[in-house]
């Protein structure tokens, strides 16, 4: 029996999209999205390619998937599934119907700890499965760097590997069964089959029997070629897994389907193998002169039994440092390239003994330096450098770094020689490697190259390099792909690696499963040309635009800013961890509400092919950006520093230009002017505000903040100003929130600064940084306010007087928006450098913090983490003696005005808060002191948990009991610290957020 190859589709299929969408909407209970915005959103992945899909289906159930497949069959429409969309070879973009399983089909169906397996839906995030398995010291072995957001379905599609393939093998080694559906609607479960079972399946007939008979025939006809031409290396990811059909592999049809990149079948469920997880780890780093020198020693080091053996070079570290990431490069041994050797054990002693054996047994002198790490904190910091490889291979505005030829694999003993030849080949083509990193223990190295896609000559060089690279890899008996698959980028060169006969076998293998060629056409088998459908090419002509912001880090070019994102997908992580990004994605699981999705839509708007006909007035972009909380988490957490809060403000300024805005924009955006009026009759203003909530679109569930009976500035005047006659000059910034709503915070700050010997000043007149205006894109007005600040504070700025801010979001304006709007203004640059948080400033001077006792639960404001940095605040709180826990809760969900708005925004706000923050606050107990500097964070906690946190200034104030006469002299050391009973402070309201004890300390 000879199988026929599937018909070749060298061009995207023509489909009646309107009829197809209507039929899918009738048949599918999930979401059917054929609008221009959705199609633009899914036109890119993390590769160099771009193809606009026919439409998008987000199935809710497996029945939805089957129904969608049947409708596409009836309409002869191509289709494919994708997980997180971080494919680097172009396999997760196509002119076809995209099935996105990540939103709903993400359940762990069954997990058996004793039998060590799990049954999962394709949208399950890898770390979700691993975290659950770790409850009983098990794990799912393959762990690519994207483990925090990649899906099991995507891993099955790509045959993913990761750091611990040494321990676990590739995905094909860890899948026991697959439940799949084919393009013709056939559903079947596949796995291993012995000879008797195989014959019984064939004898049973039907579509299943027909498939198994054809597979056996294919195996038998190509047996010799498979054995001769398949590279015998640990990381052969290229091509279809025909070797898994050989008798010694048990005719493993599930493993044969792993790595087929959605070209043969769609995975509905998978039974995965779980393995023991070493609970204790030790780490050894060895430094070398160059990556190839390090690679030469891989075989020797592998003899010591590491569970992970990785490499990275100085270029990767430089890229991370250049983008402002604090990657603790001082921890690294001497050298310009490193081998990272991880050892595991059931006990710490076992892991350390293995590492020390390497340290003692390795030949000396061949490495520049060797270091053993046993501190978990240091080990985590070093792994962050290595795992940042995918995201940090690109430095926006400096040099491009494209995937495609980025994960070749050879036998580990040949990797040093291969890298030398690779470096020579790169140089011959006039290219540059942005960084070397990868899984060197299994002979797989990642590189990113600076291909020029803007000229025809550059594209010719791209193709020419691919041809030469394929020949070089084949000469080493290697694999074009050692991790990310062939997809669009490398499939055209499979014949160089396997030969024409096996490439024909691949066609026949696909035809067995997909005889009509509808599944992910043009990928792997009968591929589109490698230089077609590139994301950027000479025809790319985005619309030039004028902007308020100057984007100095992007050469003043908003287009370049939107091009920063290349799809690594870190914004799609669903747990906060140490970061902030991206709260709206965590709440909605919607691609358009991720940082990546928004950046892509903005770029598509400027491209103008699918969306953008209305320019800045594009409603697709507005819908996506409207749910952005402007938390600025992406500015610190995104590997390429996408700054979506700024992009949103810029877009909104143009979208609403010349238009009447929703009333809530005026009510919330103009709060500074409203507060100035309200401060004259606060009681009446509070009543009116409560009555007008529904009219202006405020969530009825929210209680609006109350205007204070007396503002901070009024208190300051009545007090007679500062009571320290001489000392360090400090200008305290009286922001709108702490002036008009919570003056007690600013009052506490004055007393703390005076206790530190500071002569406190305020601006000569009422000013505002305009923070609420940015959320709505009121940038003309915001610039006017900033110009007023620069004019008013010019004497203090010129005199170098430090400015201390209490509200993180307001201080962030001075650090961020100010210099983006006025990049050439010397005073703006000075003010940026002279602006400090209270903790930053107190850390610069000699001031002994009061001693406190108790548990402090701290919520760090998003802007505090992402723009200002929170380390100084943590250090200061710890110096007081408090037992400090800074919550890893991400954004509180309030985000200034965001959480006040009715409807979806209020719902998203509360989902963000209920993810981690509010449950932790409720569980903390009444005796825990709650600390939050952000006005938004305090409001959210008070709303959701009925507890009022305190600002850092108020916490420090707890330890100060002033003697007015002494304070009036000079303030330094004039405040006595006394042992104060909690009951004595109860009437001050300063303990509403929790109970602390104040210990005696002499001034």
PDB file of C-alpha atoms in Angstrom, residues 169-279:
ATOM      1  CA  UNK A 169      13.816  14.121  27.609  1.00  0.00           C
ATOM      2  CA  UNK A 170      11.637  15.994  25.126  1.00  0.00           C
ATOM      3  CA  UNK A 171       7.840  16.273  25.144  1.00  0.00           C
ATOM      4  CA  UNK A 172       7.482  13.180  22.938  1.00  0.00           C
ATOM      5  CA  UNK A 173       9.135  11.190  25.741  1.00  0.00           C
ATOM      6  CA  UNK A 174       6.549  12.411  28.251  1.00  0.00           C
ATOM      7  CA  UNK A 175       3.224  11.895  26.445  1.00  0.00           C
ATOM      8  CA  UNK A 176       1.463   8.567  26.995  1.00  0.00           C
ATOM      9  CA  UNK A 177      -1.743   9.163  25.065  1.00  0.00           C
ATOM     10  CA  UNK A 178      -3.357  11.846  22.936  1.00  0.00           C
ATOM     11  CA  UNK A 179      -7.049  12.394  22.343  1.00  0.00           C
ATOM     12  CA  UNK A 180      -7.154  14.067  18.917  1.00  0.00           C
ATOM     13  CA  UNK A 181      -9.560  15.204  16.242  1.00  0.00           C
ATOM     14  CA  UNK A 182      -8.662  15.184  12.552  1.00  0.00           C
ATOM     15  CA  UNK A 183      -9.641  17.641   9.844  1.00  0.00           C
ATOM     16  CA  UNK A 184     -12.346  15.229   8.596  1.00  0.00           C
ATOM     17  CA  UNK A 185     -13.940  15.117  12.062  1.00  0.00           C
ATOM     18  CA  UNK A 186     -12.539  11.751  13.129  1.00  0.00           C
ATOM     19  CA  UNK A 187     -11.801  11.592  16.841  1.00  0.00           C
ATOM     20  CA  UNK A 188      -9.494   8.955  18.272  1.00  0.00           C
ATOM     21  CA  UNK A 189      -7.144   8.232  21.154  1.00  0.00           C
ATOM     22  CA  UNK A 190      -3.622   7.194  20.217  1.00  0.00           C
ATOM     23  CA  UNK A 191      -0.653   5.828  22.128  1.00  0.00           C
ATOM     24  CA  UNK A 192       1.710   2.872  21.976  1.00  0.00           C
ATOM     25  CA  UNK A 193       0.620  -0.382  20.341  1.00  0.00           C
ATOM     26  CA  UNK A 194       2.330  -3.755  20.445  1.00  0.00           C
ATOM     27  CA  UNK A 195       2.217  -5.973  17.374  1.00  0.00           C
ATOM     28  CA  UNK A 196      -0.922  -7.845  18.445  1.00  0.00           C
ATOM     29  CA  UNK A 197      -2.812  -4.701  19.397  1.00  0.00           C
ATOM     30  CA  UNK A 198      -1.709  -2.998  16.192  1.00  0.00           C
ATOM     31  CA  UNK A 199      -3.041  -5.871  14.120  1.00  0.00           C
ATOM     32  CA  UNK A 200      -6.302  -5.855  16.057  1.00  0.00           C
ATOM     33  CA  UNK A 201      -6.762  -2.132  15.387  1.00  0.00           C
ATOM     34  CA  UNK A 202      -6.139  -2.627  11.679  1.00  0.00           C
ATOM     35  CA  UNK A 203      -8.486  -5.615  11.555  1.00  0.00           C
ATOM     36  CA  UNK A 204     -11.146  -3.484  13.280  1.00  0.00           C
ATOM     37  CA  UNK A 205     -11.341  -1.352  10.170  1.00  0.00           C
ATOM     38  CA  UNK A 206     -12.919   2.085   9.982  1.00  0.00           C
ATOM     39  CA  UNK A 207     -10.959   5.298   9.814  1.00  0.00           C
ATOM     40  CA  UNK A 208      -8.803   4.269  12.780  1.00  0.00           C
ATOM     41  CA  UNK A 209      -7.856   0.973  11.192  1.00  0.00           C
ATOM     42  CA  UNK A 210      -7.153   2.702   7.888  1.00  0.00           C
ATOM     43  CA  UNK A 211      -4.803   5.203   9.580  1.00  0.00           C
ATOM     44  CA  UNK A 212      -2.900   2.544  11.521  1.00  0.00           C
ATOM     45  CA  UNK A 213      -2.530   0.346   8.438  1.00  0.00           C
ATOM     46  CA  UNK A 214      -1.166   3.267   6.447  1.00  0.00           C
ATOM     47  CA  UNK A 215       1.229   4.205   9.241  1.00  0.00           C
ATOM     48  CA  UNK A 216       2.548   0.669   9.501  1.00  0.00           C
ATOM     49  CA  UNK A 217       3.012   0.531   5.741  1.00  0.00           C
ATOM     50  CA  UNK A 218       4.821   3.880   5.790  1.00  0.00           C
ATOM     51  CA  UNK A 219       7.116   2.697   8.564  1.00  0.00           C
ATOM     52  CA  UNK A 220       7.950  -0.550   6.788  1.00  0.00           C
ATOM     53  CA  UNK A 221       8.716   1.152   3.469  1.00  0.00           C
ATOM     54  CA  UNK A 222      10.961   3.807   5.004  1.00  0.00           C
ATOM     55  CA  UNK A 223      12.439   1.748   7.847  1.00  0.00           C
ATOM     56  CA  UNK A 224      15.986   1.745   6.467  1.00  0.00           C
ATOM     57  CA  UNK A 225      16.037   5.454   5.630  1.00  0.00           C
ATOM     58  CA  UNK A 226      14.660   6.369   9.036  1.00  0.00           C
ATOM     59  CA  UNK A 227      17.427   4.428  10.729  1.00  0.00           C
ATOM     60  CA  UNK A 228      20.138   5.771   8.421  1.00  0.00           C
ATOM     61  CA  UNK A 229      19.166   9.430   8.045  1.00  0.00           C
ATOM     62  CA  UNK A 230      17.621  10.407  11.406  1.00  0.00           C
ATOM     63  CA  UNK A 231      20.307  12.113  13.527  1.00  0.00           C
ATOM     64  CA  UNK A 232      21.103  10.092  16.640  1.00  0.00           C
ATOM     65  CA  UNK A 233      21.311  13.118  18.934  1.00  0.00           C
ATOM     66  CA  UNK A 234      19.338  14.126  22.040  1.00  0.00           C
ATOM     67  CA  UNK A 235      17.635  17.137  20.421  1.00  0.00           C
ATOM     68  CA  UNK A 236      16.352  16.117  16.991  1.00  0.00           C
ATOM     69  CA  UNK A 237      13.191  18.227  16.764  1.00  0.00           C
ATOM     70  CA  UNK A 238      13.125  18.819  12.990  1.00  0.00           C
ATOM     71  CA  UNK A 239      10.873  16.699  10.787  1.00  0.00           C
ATOM     72  CA  UNK A 240       8.080  14.344  11.781  1.00  0.00           C
ATOM     73  CA  UNK A 241       8.768  11.688  14.423  1.00  0.00           C
ATOM     74  CA  UNK A 242       8.602   8.717  12.075  1.00  0.00           C
ATOM     75  CA  UNK A 243      11.226   6.985  14.216  1.00  0.00           C
ATOM     76  CA  UNK A 244       8.625   6.637  16.988  1.00  0.00           C
ATOM     77  CA  UNK A 245       6.765   4.155  14.797  1.00  0.00           C
ATOM     78  CA  UNK A 246       9.704   1.731  14.816  1.00  0.00           C
ATOM     79  CA  UNK A 247       9.153  -1.518  16.759  1.00  0.00           C
ATOM     80  CA  UNK A 248      11.723  -0.642  19.427  1.00  0.00           C
ATOM     81  CA  UNK A 249       9.599   2.417  20.296  1.00  0.00           C
ATOM     82  CA  UNK A 250       6.390   0.401  20.500  1.00  0.00           C
ATOM     83  CA  UNK A 251       4.690   1.893  17.447  1.00  0.00           C
ATOM     84  CA  UNK A 252       4.056   5.039  19.504  1.00  0.00           C
ATOM     85  CA  UNK A 253       1.510   6.983  17.477  1.00  0.00           C
ATOM     86  CA  UNK A 254       1.092   9.622  20.200  1.00  0.00           C
ATOM     87  CA  UNK A 255       4.812  10.391  20.147  1.00  0.00           C
ATOM     88  CA  UNK A 256       4.746  10.423  16.340  1.00  0.00           C
ATOM     89  CA  UNK A 257       2.101  13.163  16.449  1.00  0.00           C
ATOM     90  CA  UNK A 258       4.049  15.240  18.951  1.00  0.00           C
ATOM     91  CA  UNK A 259       5.914  17.976  17.102  1.00  0.00           C
ATOM     92  CA  UNK A 260       3.637  17.972  14.038  1.00  0.00           C
ATOM     93  CA  UNK A 261       2.769  21.633  14.673  1.00  0.00           C
ATOM     94  CA  UNK A 262      -0.982  21.276  14.142  1.00  0.00           C
ATOM     95  CA  UNK A 263      -0.436  19.951  10.598  1.00  0.00           C
ATOM     96  CA  UNK A 264      -1.839  16.471  11.225  1.00  0.00           C
ATOM     97  CA  UNK A 265      -4.311  16.583  14.126  1.00  0.00           C
ATOM     98  CA  UNK A 266      -5.662  18.838  16.868  1.00  0.00           C
ATOM     99  CA  UNK A 267      -5.050  17.779  20.461  1.00  0.00           C
ATOM    100  CA  UNK A 268      -8.153  17.680  22.668  1.00  0.00           C
ATOM    101  CA  UNK A 269      -6.616  16.044  25.756  1.00  0.00           C
ATOM    102  CA  UNK A 270      -3.254  14.556  26.657  1.00  0.00           C
ATOM    103  CA  UNK A 271      -2.123  12.034  29.214  1.00  0.00           C
ATOM    104  CA  UNK A 272       1.267  13.227  30.467  1.00  0.00           C
ATOM    105  CA  UNK A 273       3.956  11.403  32.399  1.00  0.00           C
ATOM    106  CA  UNK A 274       5.032  12.909  35.717  1.00  0.00           C
ATOM    107  CA  UNK A 275       8.495  12.286  37.119  1.00  0.00           C
ATOM    108  CA  UNK A 276      10.101  12.762  40.550  1.00  0.00           C
ATOM    109  CA  UNK A 277      11.241  16.341  41.075  1.00  0.00           C
ATOM    110  CA  UNK A 278      14.574  16.788  42.862  1.00  0.00           C
ATOM    111  CA  UNK A 279      13.613  18.922  45.841  1.00  0.00           C
TER     112      UNK A 279
END
